[in-house]
Amino acid sequence: MTRPIEIAPSVLPVDLSMLGEAVAELEAAGVDRIQWDVMDGQFVPNLTFGPDVIASARRHTSLPFEAHLMVLTPDVMAAQYVQAGCERLIVHAEACTHLHRTLGNIRSLGAKAAVALNPATPAGALAHVLDLVDMVLVMTVNPGFGGQSYIATMEPKIRDVRDMIAAAGFSETIDIEVDGGISAGTVAGAAAAGANVFVAGSALFRDPLGLSHAVSEIRAHAEAARSAS
Ligand code: DX5
């Protein structure tokens, strides 16, 4: 069984004065989960959501929340993001001196654990932690901002991650997520390479036909590309 195709919107582009309504609209548009791009101004040159902001949106949707922790010290804040309502925490391999311990700590908090790889980080960074992760995030932009261009040269790395997961026997349990520049025009390459969860921000909110159309377009292109691969 292959992992299901899922659409995970980034809420970076939303009007934060209408956050509750925005997540409700995303649910109505047919997304599968909500991704919160948490940035500390240190690991990336941007500053975004604390746990209280996420907690304030929790009651407005029944969708699962995941926190993409683009922060230098994920161990310090992990518990607060779980308490805020995130069922999955994504940490960057590049920010974790003790990645194996950090992932184990996330699971001990009762959350699902995921590891993100920046564009320059090889898939080999996963070699000794696949038993501790529920998802791998292959960044298809350099993290920090929405609206950047998709880096297609990450597709061989997505294939490497897929093959590593398969060789370790985790194909039925570990998702492969991509994040950055994902749209109906770019999703096919990532899906054909093995990704099944697609983070999109600007592509969803710039569609003149609306959120539902944008979500269904990305999903349809991903499913078609996977079927053809
Ligand atoms: C980068 C962010 C963005 C965001 C998606 O740090 O993680 O990738 O989620 O933004 P778009 O879809 O506009 O590239």
Short mmCIF file of N, CA and C and ligand atoms in Angstrom, two decimals, residues 8-13 35-37 39 44 46 68 70 92 137 139-150 178-183 199-204 206, ligand 1:
data_model
loop_
_atom_site.label_atom_id
_atom_site.label_comp_id
_atom_site.label_asym_id
_atom_site.label_seq_id
_atom_site.Cartn_x
_atom_site.Cartn_y
_atom_site.Cartn_z
N ALA A 8 -1.04 19.78 2.46
CA ALA A 8 -0.83 20.44 3.76
C ALA A 8 -0.54 21.91 3.51
N PRO A 9 -1.53 22.76 3.63
CA PRO A 9 -1.29 24.18 3.36
C PRO A 9 -0.40 24.81 4.43
N SER A 10 0.44 25.71 3.94
CA SER A 10 1.17 26.60 4.86
C SER A 10 0.27 27.80 5.11
N VAL A 11 0.18 28.24 6.34
CA VAL A 11 -0.66 29.41 6.64
C VAL A 11 0.15 30.71 6.60
N LEU A 12 1.38 30.63 6.14
CA LEU A 12 2.19 31.86 6.04
C LEU A 12 1.48 32.98 5.29
N PRO A 13 0.78 32.68 4.18
CA PRO A 13 0.21 33.81 3.41
C PRO A 13 -1.09 34.39 3.98
N GLN A 35 -0.11 23.02 8.07
CA GLN A 35 1.27 23.14 8.50
C GLN A 35 1.55 24.56 8.99
N TRP A 36 2.13 24.64 10.19
CA TRP A 36 2.52 25.92 10.78
C TRP A 36 4.01 26.10 10.62
N ASP A 37 4.40 27.12 9.87
CA ASP A 37 5.83 27.41 9.66
C ASP A 37 6.35 28.22 10.83
N MET A 39 9.16 29.89 12.83
CA MET A 39 10.49 30.44 12.53
C MET A 39 10.96 31.31 13.70
N VAL A 44 16.38 30.64 10.60
CA VAL A 44 16.01 31.28 9.33
C VAL A 44 15.77 32.77 9.61
N ASN A 46 13.57 34.96 9.61
CA ASN A 46 12.16 35.34 9.68
C ASN A 46 11.64 34.90 11.04
N HIS A 68 6.23 22.94 11.72
CA HIS A 68 7.51 22.86 11.02
C HIS A 68 8.46 23.78 11.77
N MET A 70 11.36 25.53 12.24
CA MET A 70 12.57 26.10 11.64
C MET A 70 13.25 26.96 12.70
N HIS A 92 14.51 20.20 12.01
CA HIS A 92 15.54 20.20 10.97
C HIS A 92 16.77 19.44 11.43
N LEU A 137 10.69 15.37 5.57
CA LEU A 137 10.38 16.54 4.77
C LEU A 137 11.59 16.92 3.94
N MET A 139 12.99 19.67 1.78
CA MET A 139 12.74 21.07 1.43
C MET A 139 13.06 21.29 -0.04
N THR A 140 12.13 21.93 -0.75
CA THR A 140 12.36 22.25 -2.16
C THR A 140 12.54 23.76 -2.36
N VAL A 141 12.81 24.45 -1.26
CA VAL A 141 13.33 25.82 -1.25
C VAL A 141 14.25 25.91 -0.03
N ASN A 142 15.04 26.98 0.01
CA ASN A 142 15.79 27.26 1.24
C ASN A 142 14.83 27.93 2.22
N PRO A 143 14.69 27.41 3.41
CA PRO A 143 13.60 27.84 4.30
C PRO A 143 13.70 29.28 4.76
N GLY A 144 12.54 29.84 5.07
CA GLY A 144 12.47 31.19 5.64
C GLY A 144 11.33 32.02 5.10
N PHE A 145 10.95 31.78 3.83
CA PHE A 145 9.92 32.63 3.24
C PHE A 145 9.07 31.84 2.25
N GLY A 146 7.81 32.25 2.14
CA GLY A 146 6.97 31.68 1.10
C GLY A 146 7.23 32.38 -0.22
N GLY A 147 6.62 31.86 -1.28
CA GLY A 147 6.70 32.52 -2.57
C GLY A 147 7.99 32.32 -3.34
N GLN A 148 8.82 31.37 -2.89
CA GLN A 148 10.08 31.11 -3.60
C GLN A 148 9.88 30.08 -4.72
N SER A 149 10.87 29.95 -5.58
CA SER A 149 10.76 29.02 -6.71
C SER A 149 11.17 27.61 -6.29
N TYR A 150 10.45 26.65 -6.84
CA TYR A 150 10.70 25.21 -6.60
C TYR A 150 12.08 24.84 -7.11
N VAL A 178 7.12 17.33 0.80
CA VAL A 178 7.94 18.36 0.15
C VAL A 178 7.30 19.72 0.45
N ASP A 179 8.15 20.73 0.49
CA ASP A 179 7.71 22.05 0.93
C ASP A 179 8.55 23.12 0.25
N GLY A 180 7.83 23.94 -0.56
CA GLY A 180 8.52 25.07 -1.16
C GLY A 180 8.31 25.13 -2.65
N GLY A 181 7.55 26.12 -3.08
CA GLY A 181 7.32 26.30 -4.51
C GLY A 181 6.42 25.25 -5.12
N ILE A 182 5.63 24.57 -4.29
CA ILE A 182 4.74 23.52 -4.79
C ILE A 182 3.47 24.15 -5.38
N SER A 183 3.17 23.74 -6.61
CA SER A 183 1.98 24.22 -7.31
C SER A 183 1.51 23.12 -8.25
N VAL A 199 3.22 20.46 0.74
CA VAL A 199 2.98 21.73 1.43
C VAL A 199 2.90 22.82 0.36
N ALA A 200 1.83 23.60 0.42
CA ALA A 200 1.72 24.71 -0.52
C ALA A 200 1.19 25.93 0.23
N GLY A 201 1.70 27.08 -0.12
CA GLY A 201 1.23 28.32 0.48
C GLY A 201 0.76 29.25 -0.62
N SER A 202 1.71 29.89 -1.28
CA SER A 202 1.34 30.92 -2.26
C SER A 202 0.49 30.36 -3.40
N ALA A 203 0.77 29.12 -3.82
CA ALA A 203 0.00 28.55 -4.95
C ALA A 203 -1.47 28.41 -4.60
N LEU A 204 -1.78 28.16 -3.33
CA LEU A 204 -3.19 28.02 -2.92
C LEU A 204 -3.89 29.36 -2.91
N ARG A 206 -3.10 32.21 -4.39
CA ARG A 206 -3.07 33.10 -5.57
C ARG A 206 -3.98 32.58 -6.68
C1 DX5 B 1 9.74 28.14 3.69
C2 DX5 B 1 8.29 27.84 3.97
C3 DX5 B 1 7.51 27.82 2.66
C4 DX5 B 1 6.04 27.62 2.85
C5 DX5 B 1 5.40 27.31 1.51
O1 DX5 B 1 10.43 28.21 4.90
O2 DX5 B 1 8.19 26.57 4.63
O3 DX5 B 1 8.04 26.79 1.86
O4 DX5 B 1 5.81 26.65 3.75
O5 DX5 B 1 5.51 28.46 0.73
P1 DX5 B 1 5.25 28.44 -0.84
O6 DX5 B 1 4.25 27.36 -1.13
O7 DX5 B 1 4.70 29.82 -1.11
O8 DX5 B 1 6.57 28.17 -1.46
#
